[in-house]
GROMACS .gro file of C-alpha atoms in nm:
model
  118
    1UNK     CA    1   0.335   1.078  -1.012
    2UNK     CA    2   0.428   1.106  -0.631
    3UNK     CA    3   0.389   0.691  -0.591
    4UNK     CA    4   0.644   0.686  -0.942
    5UNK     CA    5   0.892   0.869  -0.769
    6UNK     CA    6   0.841   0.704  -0.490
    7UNK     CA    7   0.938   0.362  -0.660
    8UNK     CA    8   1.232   0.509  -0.850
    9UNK     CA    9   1.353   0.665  -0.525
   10UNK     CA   10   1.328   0.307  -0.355
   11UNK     CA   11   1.517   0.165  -0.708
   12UNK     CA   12   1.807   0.377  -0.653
   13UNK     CA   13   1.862   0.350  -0.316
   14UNK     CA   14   1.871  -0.036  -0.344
   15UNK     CA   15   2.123   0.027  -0.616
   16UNK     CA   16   2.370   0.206  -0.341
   17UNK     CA   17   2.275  -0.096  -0.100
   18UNK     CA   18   2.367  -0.340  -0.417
   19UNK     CA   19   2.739  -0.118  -0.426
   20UNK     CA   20   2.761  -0.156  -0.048
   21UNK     CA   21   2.731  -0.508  -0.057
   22UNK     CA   22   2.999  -0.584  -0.385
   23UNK     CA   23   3.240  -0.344  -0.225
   24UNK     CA   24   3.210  -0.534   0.125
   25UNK     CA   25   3.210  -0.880   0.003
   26UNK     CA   26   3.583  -0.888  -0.095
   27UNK     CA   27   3.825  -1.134  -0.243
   28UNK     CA   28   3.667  -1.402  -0.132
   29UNK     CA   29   3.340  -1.432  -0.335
   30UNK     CA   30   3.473  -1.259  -0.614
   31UNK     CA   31   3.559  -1.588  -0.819
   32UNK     CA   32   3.129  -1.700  -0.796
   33UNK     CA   33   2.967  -1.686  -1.109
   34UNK     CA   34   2.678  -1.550  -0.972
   35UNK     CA   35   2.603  -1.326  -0.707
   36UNK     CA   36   2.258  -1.312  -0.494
   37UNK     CA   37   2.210  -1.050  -0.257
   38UNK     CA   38   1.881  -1.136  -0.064
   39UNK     CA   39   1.628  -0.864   0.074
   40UNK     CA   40   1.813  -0.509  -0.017
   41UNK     CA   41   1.547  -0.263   0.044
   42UNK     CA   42   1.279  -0.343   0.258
   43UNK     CA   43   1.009  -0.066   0.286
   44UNK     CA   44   0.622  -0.053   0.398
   45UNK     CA   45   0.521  -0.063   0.003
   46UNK     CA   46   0.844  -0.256  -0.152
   47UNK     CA   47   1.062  -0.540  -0.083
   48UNK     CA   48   1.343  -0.510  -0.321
   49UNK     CA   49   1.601  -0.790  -0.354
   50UNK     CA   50   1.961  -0.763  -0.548
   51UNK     CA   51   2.141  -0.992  -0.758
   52UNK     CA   52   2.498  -0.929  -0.950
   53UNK     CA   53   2.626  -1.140  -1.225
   54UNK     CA   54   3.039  -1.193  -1.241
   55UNK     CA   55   3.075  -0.904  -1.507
   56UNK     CA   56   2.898  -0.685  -1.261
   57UNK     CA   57   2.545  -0.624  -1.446
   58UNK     CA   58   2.312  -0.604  -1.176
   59UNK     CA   59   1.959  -0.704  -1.131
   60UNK     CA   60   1.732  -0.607  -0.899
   61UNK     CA   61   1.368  -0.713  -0.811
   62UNK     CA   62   1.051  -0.542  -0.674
   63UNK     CA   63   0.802  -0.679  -0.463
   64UNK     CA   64   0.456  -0.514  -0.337
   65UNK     CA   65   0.534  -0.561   0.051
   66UNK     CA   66   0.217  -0.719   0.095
   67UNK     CA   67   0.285  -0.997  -0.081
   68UNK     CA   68   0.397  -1.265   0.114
   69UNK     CA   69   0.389  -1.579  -0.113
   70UNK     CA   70   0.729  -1.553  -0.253
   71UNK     CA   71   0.977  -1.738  -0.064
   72UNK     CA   72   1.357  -1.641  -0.110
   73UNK     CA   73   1.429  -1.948  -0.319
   74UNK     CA   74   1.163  -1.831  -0.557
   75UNK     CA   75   1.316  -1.463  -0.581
   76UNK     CA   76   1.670  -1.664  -0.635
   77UNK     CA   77   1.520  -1.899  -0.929
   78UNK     CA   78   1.348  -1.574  -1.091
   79UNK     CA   79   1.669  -1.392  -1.072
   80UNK     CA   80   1.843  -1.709  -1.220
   81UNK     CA   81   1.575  -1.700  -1.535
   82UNK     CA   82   1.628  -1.338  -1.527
   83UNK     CA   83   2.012  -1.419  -1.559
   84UNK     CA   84   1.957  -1.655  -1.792
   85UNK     CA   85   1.743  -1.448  -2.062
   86UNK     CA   86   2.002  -1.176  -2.059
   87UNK     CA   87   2.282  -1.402  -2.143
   88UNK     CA   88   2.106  -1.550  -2.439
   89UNK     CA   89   2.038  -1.188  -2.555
   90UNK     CA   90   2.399  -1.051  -2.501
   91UNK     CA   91   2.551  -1.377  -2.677
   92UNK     CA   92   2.326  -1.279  -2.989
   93UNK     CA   93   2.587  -1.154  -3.255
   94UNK     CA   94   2.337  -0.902  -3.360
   95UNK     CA   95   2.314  -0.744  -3.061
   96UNK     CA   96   2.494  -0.397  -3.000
   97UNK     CA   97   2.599  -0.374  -2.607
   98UNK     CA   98   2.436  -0.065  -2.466
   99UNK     CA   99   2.149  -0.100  -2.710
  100UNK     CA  100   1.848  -0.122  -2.537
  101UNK     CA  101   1.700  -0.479  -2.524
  102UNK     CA  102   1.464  -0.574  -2.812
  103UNK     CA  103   1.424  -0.923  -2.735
  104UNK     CA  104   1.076  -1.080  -2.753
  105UNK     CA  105   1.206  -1.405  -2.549
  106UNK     CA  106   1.328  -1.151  -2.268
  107UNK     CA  107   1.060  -0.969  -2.267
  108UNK     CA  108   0.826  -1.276  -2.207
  109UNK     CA  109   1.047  -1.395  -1.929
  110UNK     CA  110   1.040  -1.105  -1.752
  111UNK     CA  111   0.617  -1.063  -1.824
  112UNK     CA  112   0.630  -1.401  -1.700
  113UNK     CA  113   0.796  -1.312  -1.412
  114UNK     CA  114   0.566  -1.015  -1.342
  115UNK     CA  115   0.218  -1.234  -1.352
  116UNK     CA  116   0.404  -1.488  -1.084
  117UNK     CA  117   0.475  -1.238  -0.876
  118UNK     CA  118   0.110  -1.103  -0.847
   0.00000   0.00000   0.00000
């Protein structure tokens, strides 16, 4: 329980570093479509990296510190899948917003996502 708390303490706090960030960036990126924040959170277990989308859903990624295979353009292509899958489940007509996410394509993305990262 103590390494789950750990993780959800490291989660959050990457979530005020993701608010930081928006709040900081101004005007002047505000018209992207997308936004990637790089490395947020960098621990001795966790990397944790940040993405937010124009409508100001945020993502964020964690990586086991010790792995050291994934490159930041791979992080930014997973994010863009990531970004990707969620669209295609929030344009569904049958979809409720705030419903949690049933989706059997998103949840293979992210699995996918998951097993890459290993």
């Amino acid at each position: 329980l103590n390494g789950e708390l750990k993780f959800h303490y490291t989660v959050h706090t990457s979530l005020d570093v993701v608010e930081e960030k928006i709040s900081g960036v101004g005007k002047a990126l505000a018209d992207q479509r997308e936004l990637y924040l790089g490395l947020l959170y960098p621990t001795e277990d966790y990397k944790v990296y940040g993405y937010v989308t124009n409508s100001k859903v945020k993502f964020v990624i964690v990586v086991d510190s010790s792995n050291t295979s994934l490159r930041d353009n791979e992080i930014r292509s997973m994010f863009r899948k990531l970004h990707n899958s969620f669209t295609d489940v929030m344009c569904n007509p049958f979809y409720n917003p705030g419903d949690p996410i049933q989706s059997k394509a998103f949840d293979s993305i992210v699995s996918t996502m998951m097993v890459q990262a290993c």
